[in-house]
Each structure stands twice: as structure tokens, then as C-alpha cells.
Amino acid sequence: MSFFMNQASNQTVNMQNMAMAEQELEMVSDLFNRIVSSCHQKCIPKTYIEGDLNKGEAVCIDRCVSKFFEVNKTIGTKLQQMSGAGLPM
């Protein structure tokens, strides 16, 4: 049996995989941009004093990113529970 026997089916699967990968990349990029925007606004002053982050800014950013991911994880878990229970989202 040849791997090329059903080329149309393989192309469909590959196109589906590509579409899913593109959508996931868009979601990750959006998440990254929202984190950067939100944490920069909260932790970095409008006027830069130094070229590098100081300790307070670095700690603030670390906590901000950590909270962002924790909330994202909690919401994802809750949405999965709601969809598993058949509740409207």
C-alpha cells in the first residue's frame, strides 16, 4: 500500500492542521500582545530613567505575567467545566 494512494485526503488533513496551527499562532500572539500591553502599562513609568529595568519594575512584570497566566488558566478550566456540564457559556 502506498502513502500516496489517497493524496486528496492527506491534503485535506494538512490544510486542516495548517488552519488550526495558524489559529493557535494568532491566539498566542494576541495573548502575548495583551500581556505586554497590560504589564507595561502597570509596571513601567511613562518616562524612562534607566536603559534597563530596575528591580521593582522587573518584580512587577514578573508578578503581572504570573497573574495573567493564572487567571487565563482558571478561566480556561472553568469554561471546560461549563462545556462538560452542558451549561451555556
mmCIF file of C-alpha atoms in Angstrom:
data_model
loop_
_atom_site.group_PDB
_atom_site.id
_atom_site.type_symbol
_atom_site.label_atom_id
_atom_site.label_comp_id
_atom_site.label_asym_id
_atom_site.label_seq_id
_atom_site.Cartn_x
_atom_site.Cartn_y
_atom_site.Cartn_z
ATOM 1 C CA MET A 1 0.000 0.000 0.000
ATOM 2 C CA SER A 2 1.334 3.400 -0.936
ATOM 3 C CA PHE A 3 1.280 6.536 1.164
ATOM 4 C CA PHE A 4 0.350 8.454 -1.994
ATOM 5 C CA MET A 5 -2.776 6.393 -2.624
ATOM 6 C CA ASN A 6 -5.091 8.920 -1.022
ATOM 7 C CA GLN A 7 -3.392 12.249 -1.678
ATOM 8 C CA ALA A 8 -6.590 14.338 -1.555
ATOM 9 C CA SER A 9 -7.347 13.128 1.959
ATOM 10 C CA ASN A 10 -3.801 13.906 3.108
ATOM 11 C CA GLN A 11 -4.012 17.395 1.647
ATOM 12 C CA THR A 12 -7.293 17.993 3.480
ATOM 13 C CA VAL A 13 -5.765 16.891 6.761
ATOM 14 C CA ASN A 14 -2.709 19.040 6.124
ATOM 15 C CA MET A 15 -4.882 22.047 5.309
ATOM 16 C CA GLN A 16 -6.914 21.455 8.470
ATOM 17 C CA ASN A 17 -3.712 21.176 10.501
ATOM 18 C CA MET A 18 -2.386 24.356 8.911
ATOM 19 C CA ALA A 19 -5.597 26.240 9.682
ATOM 20 C CA MET A 20 -5.537 25.031 13.286
ATOM 21 C CA ALA A 21 -1.845 25.964 13.624
ATOM 22 C CA GLU A 22 -2.496 29.439 12.198
ATOM 23 C CA GLN A 23 -5.405 29.977 14.572
ATOM 24 C CA GLU A 24 -3.298 28.843 17.536
ATOM 25 C CA LEU A 25 -0.464 31.157 16.492
ATOM 26 C CA GLU A 26 -2.910 34.077 16.296
ATOM 27 C CA MET A 27 -4.257 33.262 19.771
ATOM 28 C CA VAL A 28 -0.764 33.013 21.282
ATOM 29 C CA SER A 29 0.310 36.246 19.584
ATOM 30 C CA ASP A 30 -2.813 38.007 20.869
ATOM 31 C CA LEU A 31 -2.166 36.716 24.401
ATOM 32 C CA PHE A 32 1.457 37.876 24.240
ATOM 33 C CA ASN A 33 0.447 41.338 22.988
ATOM 34 C CA ARG A 34 -2.185 41.715 25.714
ATOM 35 C CA ILE A 35 0.325 40.698 28.400
ATOM 36 C CA VAL A 36 2.960 43.114 27.094
ATOM 37 C CA SER A 37 0.491 45.981 26.872
ATOM 38 C CA SER A 38 -1.127 45.405 30.254
ATOM 39 C CA CYS A 39 2.054 44.721 32.232
ATOM 40 C CA HIS A 40 3.982 47.545 30.543
ATOM 41 C CA GLN A 41 1.206 49.989 31.418
ATOM 42 C CA LYS A 42 1.089 48.797 35.051
ATOM 43 C CA CYS A 43 4.798 48.381 35.761
ATOM 44 C CA ILE A 44 6.847 50.758 33.618
ATOM 45 C CA PRO A 45 6.661 54.524 34.166
ATOM 46 C CA LYS A 46 5.904 56.730 31.192
ATOM 47 C CA THR A 47 9.299 58.431 31.429
ATOM 48 C CA TYR A 48 12.294 56.128 31.346
ATOM 49 C CA ILE A 49 15.027 56.894 33.858
ATOM 50 C CA GLU A 50 17.328 53.970 33.070
ATOM 51 C CA GLY A 51 18.016 51.886 29.991
ATOM 52 C CA ASP A 52 17.359 48.631 31.856
ATOM 53 C CA LEU A 53 14.555 47.584 34.155
ATOM 54 C CA ASN A 54 15.187 48.274 37.805
ATOM 55 C CA LYS A 55 14.449 45.604 40.400
ATOM 56 C CA GLY A 56 10.993 46.961 41.264
ATOM 57 C CA GLU A 57 9.925 47.047 37.610
ATOM 58 C CA ALA A 58 11.256 43.532 36.994
ATOM 59 C CA VAL A 59 9.426 42.148 40.037
ATOM 60 C CA CYS A 60 6.226 43.936 38.985
ATOM 61 C CA ILE A 61 6.423 42.496 35.475
ATOM 62 C CA ASP A 62 7.145 39.007 36.824
ATOM 63 C CA ARG A 63 4.100 39.156 39.105
ATOM 64 C CA CYS A 64 1.915 40.683 36.402
ATOM 65 C CA VAL A 65 2.742 37.956 33.876
ATOM 66 C CA SER A 66 2.282 35.261 36.520
ATOM 67 C CA LYS A 67 -1.157 36.623 37.469
ATOM 68 C CA PHE A 68 -2.132 36.922 33.824
ATOM 69 C CA PHE A 69 -1.345 33.239 33.207
ATOM 70 C CA GLU A 70 -3.010 32.129 36.439
ATOM 71 C CA VAL A 71 -6.236 33.945 35.554
ATOM 72 C CA ASN A 72 -6.084 32.599 31.990
ATOM 73 C CA LYS A 73 -5.669 29.050 33.348
ATOM 74 C CA THR A 74 -8.530 29.475 35.844
ATOM 75 C CA ILE A 75 -10.899 30.816 33.192
ATOM 76 C CA GLY A 76 -9.950 28.008 30.776
ATOM 77 C CA THR A 77 -10.620 25.390 33.446
ATOM 78 C CA LYS A 78 -13.964 26.959 34.323
ATOM 79 C CA LEU A 79 -15.019 27.114 30.661
ATOM 80 C CA GLN A 80 -14.104 23.441 30.207
ATOM 81 C CA GLN A 81 -16.159 22.518 33.264
ATOM 82 C CA MET A 82 -19.116 24.512 31.984
ATOM 83 C CA SER A 83 -18.935 22.967 28.498
ATOM 84 C CA GLY A 84 -18.584 19.483 30.001
ATOM 85 C CA ALA A 85 -21.655 20.033 32.171
ATOM 86 C CA GLY A 86 -23.645 21.342 29.204
ATOM 87 C CA LEU A 87 -24.049 24.811 30.711
ATOM 88 C CA PRO A 88 -24.301 27.816 28.416
ATOM 89 C CA MET A 89 -21.129 29.902 28.256
#
